Structure formats: structure tokens, C-alpha cells
Amino acid sequence: VVFRLGDRNLLKAILTEEEQMDISKRIELASWERMGVLAYHYMLPRLICVGLVNILTFCIAVRNDKMLKSMIELSDEAAREMEKRNLMQSRVIEDLAAVIETRDSETGGHIIRTKKYVNMILNQMQNDPKYKDILDGDYIMNITNSAPLHDVGKIAITDRILLKPGRLDKDEFEEMKKHSSKGGEMIKNIFSNLDDENLSKISYDIALSHHER
């Protein structure tokens, strides 16, 4: 027998003798032995449950902390790999541009100017609402980096035509026009080993179609 909040006798200001005897009997039942039994059967299981919940909560927090650290490490590793890939791509593009420049010094200066102009135009176009959703940072970077490769096909043109000081005749001009298709093929072969489909496609399109109107 235990006290209940709904026990009317406990809420009354003045108790009858019979009611007082009833409460006294209940108090007598609250012996140390009975309190021990109540604690063992009611309080202890609840304390154990609370302890287990706390332990489980702590374990979950530790797991989440480890997962967060692991995610941060993976993110940092991915960023480092991305930086390495971008560096490798930049070196490939710079090396190709350097090869073009050794074949034709005029083309070399043209390559540098083209890259600057392309970047300026793209940044200006980005302010236009019509292109704002298309020209994000990565897209602009890929186009800017690919711009120096637009004349890479000139590597496959003979010096007799490429370095001719005078005006090209009809046959020579037709051969010179092939540098765009040859450049597209060169980009496709060289960039096939680079794990960046966007840069490969943009570079290919620029080399192949930079004379289209």
C-alpha cells in the first residue's frame, strides 16, 4: 500500500479519528524492509533504464563525432585531390600552349591575349540574367583554361604553310583550315586520360569550332 495523490484523506484539513488511524497504519507499512523492496522493484529498474539511456546517448554522440571527423577528413582529401587534378590539367594546357608558341611566335602571343579576352567577356556575361545560371565559377574557369588550346591543331600544320610570310593560296588555305578538326582530335586523345569530362568537352568544342560563325 502506498500513498496516492488522489487520496482524499491527505487533502482534508481536519481528519476524523478513524481516518487518522487509517493514515497511521499506512505510515507503519513504510518500514525499511518495505522501502527496500519498493526501491528494488520500482526505483532500481528505472535508474538502470536512465543510466542505459545516458550511456546510449553518449555512445551515439561519440559515433557522430567520429563520423563528422571522418567526413571532414574525406572532404579535405577530396579538396586536395581536386587541387592536384586542376594543377595537372593546368600543366597539360600550359605545355600544349608552349608547344604551339614554339611553332609560331605570333600564335603564342595570340593565345595569351585570347585567354584574357575570353575571361573578361565571360565575367561580363555573368552579369546578364540570361547567362547567370549557366556561367558559374567552374564553367568560366573551364572555358578560360581551354581558350589557349583553340589553335592547338596548328601543331599538325606544316611549317611551309604555318610560317609562310605571304598570303596563302587556295590549297594552302584549305590545309590551314584543317587545324580546327585536327585540334579537336588532338584534344580528344590527350584529354582522354584526364578525369574531367566537362573540361575535355569544352576544350574539344573550342578547338573544333572556334572558327564557326
Coordinates of C-alpha atoms in Angstrom, one line a residue:
V1 CA 0.0 0.0 0.0
V2 CA 1.4 3.4 -1.0
F3 CA 0.2 7.0 -0.7
R4 CA -1.6 8.4 -3.8
L5 CA -2.1 12.0 -4.7
G6 CA -5.7 11.2 -5.1
D7 CA -6.1 10.0 -1.5
R8 CA -8.9 12.3 -0.2
N9 CA -7.7 11.8 3.4
L10 CA -4.5 13.6 2.6
L11 CA -6.2 16.6 1.2
K12 CA -8.6 17.2 4.1
A13 CA -7.8 19.9 6.7
I14 CA -9.4 18.0 9.6
L15 CA -9.5 14.3 9.9
T16 CA -11.8 12.0 11.8
E17 CA -10.3 9.6 14.3
E18 CA -11.0 6.7 12.0
E19 CA -9.3 8.5 9.2
Q20 CA -6.3 9.3 11.3
M21 CA -5.9 5.6 12.3
D22 CA -6.1 4.7 8.6
I23 CA -3.2 7.0 7.8
S24 CA -1.2 5.8 10.8
K25 CA -1.5 2.2 9.5
R26 CA -0.2 3.3 6.2
I27 CA 2.8 5.0 7.7
E28 CA 3.6 1.9 9.7
L29 CA 3.7 0.0 6.5
A30 CA 6.6 2.2 5.3
S31 CA 9.2 0.1 7.0
W32 CA 12.8 0.0 5.9
E33 CA 12.3 -3.5 4.6
R34 CA 9.3 -2.5 2.6
M35 CA 11.1 0.6 1.3
G36 CA 13.9 -1.7 0.2
V37 CA 11.5 -3.9 -1.7
L38 CA 9.9 -0.9 -3.4
A39 CA 13.3 0.5 -4.3
Y40 CA 14.5 -2.8 -5.7
H41 CA 11.4 -3.4 -7.8
Y42 CA 10.5 0.1 -8.8
M43 CA 13.3 2.6 -8.3
L44 CA 16.3 0.5 -9.3
P45 CA 14.9 -0.6 -12.7
R46 CA 14.1 3.0 -13.5
L47 CA 17.6 4.1 -12.5
I48 CA 19.1 1.4 -14.6
C49 CA 16.9 2.5 -17.6
V50 CA 18.0 6.1 -17.1
G51 CA 21.7 5.0 -16.9
L52 CA 21.4 2.9 -20.1
V53 CA 19.8 5.8 -21.9
N54 CA 22.6 8.1 -20.8
I55 CA 25.2 5.5 -21.9
L56 CA 23.4 5.0 -25.3
T57 CA 23.2 8.8 -25.8
F58 CA 26.9 9.1 -25.0
C59 CA 27.8 6.3 -27.5
I60 CA 25.7 7.9 -30.2
A61 CA 27.4 11.3 -29.6
V62 CA 30.9 9.6 -29.8
R63 CA 29.9 7.9 -33.0
N64 CA 28.5 11.1 -34.5
D65 CA 31.7 12.9 -33.6
K66 CA 33.8 10.2 -35.3
M67 CA 31.6 10.3 -38.4
L68 CA 31.9 14.1 -38.5
K69 CA 35.7 13.9 -38.3
S70 CA 35.7 11.2 -40.9
M71 CA 33.5 13.4 -43.2
I72 CA 35.8 16.4 -42.7
E73 CA 38.9 14.3 -43.5
L74 CA 37.2 12.9 -46.6
S75 CA 36.2 16.4 -47.7
D76 CA 39.8 17.7 -47.2
E77 CA 41.2 14.7 -49.1
A78 CA 38.7 15.4 -51.9
A79 CA 39.8 19.0 -52.0
R80 CA 43.4 18.0 -52.2
E81 CA 42.8 15.6 -55.0
M82 CA 40.8 18.2 -56.8
E83 CA 43.6 20.7 -56.4
K84 CA 46.1 18.1 -57.8
R85 CA 43.9 17.4 -60.7
N86 CA 43.4 21.0 -61.6
L87 CA 47.2 21.6 -61.3
M88 CA 47.8 18.6 -63.6
Q89 CA 45.3 19.9 -66.1
S90 CA 46.8 23.4 -66.0
R91 CA 50.2 22.0 -66.7
V92 CA 49.0 20.0 -69.6
I93 CA 47.3 23.1 -71.1
E94 CA 50.4 25.2 -70.5
D95 CA 52.7 22.6 -72.1
L96 CA 50.5 22.4 -75.1
A97 CA 50.3 26.2 -75.4
A98 CA 54.1 26.3 -75.1
V99 CA 54.4 23.8 -78.0
I100 CA 52.1 25.9 -80.1
E101 CA 54.2 29.0 -79.3
T102 CA 57.4 27.3 -80.4
R103 CA 55.9 26.6 -83.8
D104 CA 54.5 30.1 -84.3
S105 CA 55.5 33.0 -82.0
E106 CA 52.7 35.1 -83.4
T107 CA 50.2 32.4 -82.4
G108 CA 51.8 32.3 -78.9
G109 CA 51.0 36.0 -78.2
H110 CA 47.6 35.5 -79.7
I111 CA 47.0 32.6 -77.2
I112 CA 47.7 34.7 -74.2
R113 CA 45.5 37.6 -75.4
T114 CA 42.7 35.2 -76.2
K115 CA 42.7 33.8 -72.7
K116 CA 42.5 37.2 -71.1
Y117 CA 39.8 38.4 -73.5
V118 CA 37.7 35.3 -73.0
N119 CA 37.8 35.7 -69.2
M120 CA 36.8 39.3 -69.4
I121 CA 33.9 38.6 -71.7
L122 CA 32.7 35.7 -69.6
N123 CA 32.8 37.8 -66.4
Q124 CA 30.8 40.5 -68.1
M125 CA 28.3 38.0 -69.5
Q126 CA 27.8 36.6 -66.0
N127 CA 26.1 39.8 -65.0
D128 CA 23.5 39.2 -67.7
P129 CA 20.4 37.4 -66.1
K130 CA 20.2 35.4 -69.3
Y131 CA 23.5 33.7 -68.6
K132 CA 23.7 33.9 -64.8
D133 CA 22.5 30.4 -64.2
I134 CA 24.8 29.0 -66.9
L135 CA 28.1 30.8 -66.3
D136 CA 29.0 29.6 -62.8
G137 CA 32.6 29.7 -61.5
D138 CA 33.6 26.2 -62.7
Y139 CA 32.2 26.8 -66.2
I140 CA 34.0 30.1 -66.5
M141 CA 37.2 28.6 -65.3
N142 CA 37.0 25.6 -67.7
I143 CA 36.3 27.9 -70.7
T144 CA 39.1 30.3 -69.7
N145 CA 41.6 27.5 -69.2
S146 CA 40.5 25.9 -72.5
A147 CA 40.8 29.0 -74.6
P148 CA 44.6 28.8 -75.1
L149 CA 44.1 25.4 -76.8
H150 CA 41.8 26.7 -79.6
D151 CA 44.8 26.7 -82.1
V152 CA 46.4 23.6 -80.8
G153 CA 45.7 21.9 -84.2
K154 CA 48.3 24.2 -85.8
I155 CA 50.9 21.9 -84.4
A156 CA 49.9 19.5 -87.2
I157 CA 50.2 22.1 -90.0
T158 CA 53.5 22.0 -91.9
D159 CA 56.0 24.9 -91.4
R160 CA 55.7 25.7 -95.1
I161 CA 52.1 26.8 -94.6
L162 CA 52.1 27.8 -91.0
L163 CA 55.2 30.1 -91.3
K164 CA 54.6 31.3 -94.8
P165 CA 55.2 35.1 -94.7
G166 CA 52.9 35.9 -97.6
R167 CA 49.2 35.2 -98.4
L168 CA 48.2 31.6 -98.6
D169 CA 46.9 30.3 -101.9
K170 CA 43.7 28.3 -102.1
D171 CA 45.1 24.9 -101.4
E172 CA 47.2 26.2 -98.6
F173 CA 44.3 27.9 -97.0
E174 CA 42.2 24.7 -97.2
E175 CA 45.0 22.9 -95.4
M176 CA 45.2 25.6 -92.8
K177 CA 41.5 25.3 -92.1
K178 CA 42.0 21.7 -91.1
H179 CA 43.8 22.8 -87.9
S180 CA 40.4 23.1 -86.1
S181 CA 39.4 19.5 -86.8
K182 CA 43.0 18.2 -86.1
G183 CA 43.0 20.2 -82.9
G184 CA 39.7 18.6 -81.8
E185 CA 41.1 15.2 -82.4
M186 CA 44.3 16.1 -80.5
I187 CA 42.3 17.3 -77.5
K188 CA 40.2 14.2 -77.6
N189 CA 43.2 11.9 -77.5
I190 CA 45.2 13.9 -74.9
F191 CA 42.3 14.6 -72.5
S192 CA 41.0 11.1 -72.6
N193 CA 43.3 10.3 -69.6
L194 CA 42.1 13.3 -67.6
D195 CA 39.2 12.7 -65.3
D196 CA 37.3 15.8 -66.1
E197 CA 34.6 15.3 -68.8
N198 CA 33.5 19.0 -68.6
L199 CA 36.9 20.4 -69.3
S200 CA 37.5 17.8 -72.1
K201 CA 34.3 18.6 -73.8
I202 CA 34.7 22.3 -73.6
S203 CA 38.3 22.1 -74.9
Y204 CA 37.2 19.8 -77.7
D205 CA 34.4 22.1 -78.7
I206 CA 36.6 25.2 -78.7
A207 CA 39.4 23.6 -80.7
L208 CA 36.9 22.2 -83.2
S209 CA 34.5 25.1 -83.6
H210 CA 36.4 28.3 -82.8
H211 CA 36.2 29.4 -86.5
E212 CA 32.5 28.7 -86.9
R213 CA 30.1 31.6 -87.3

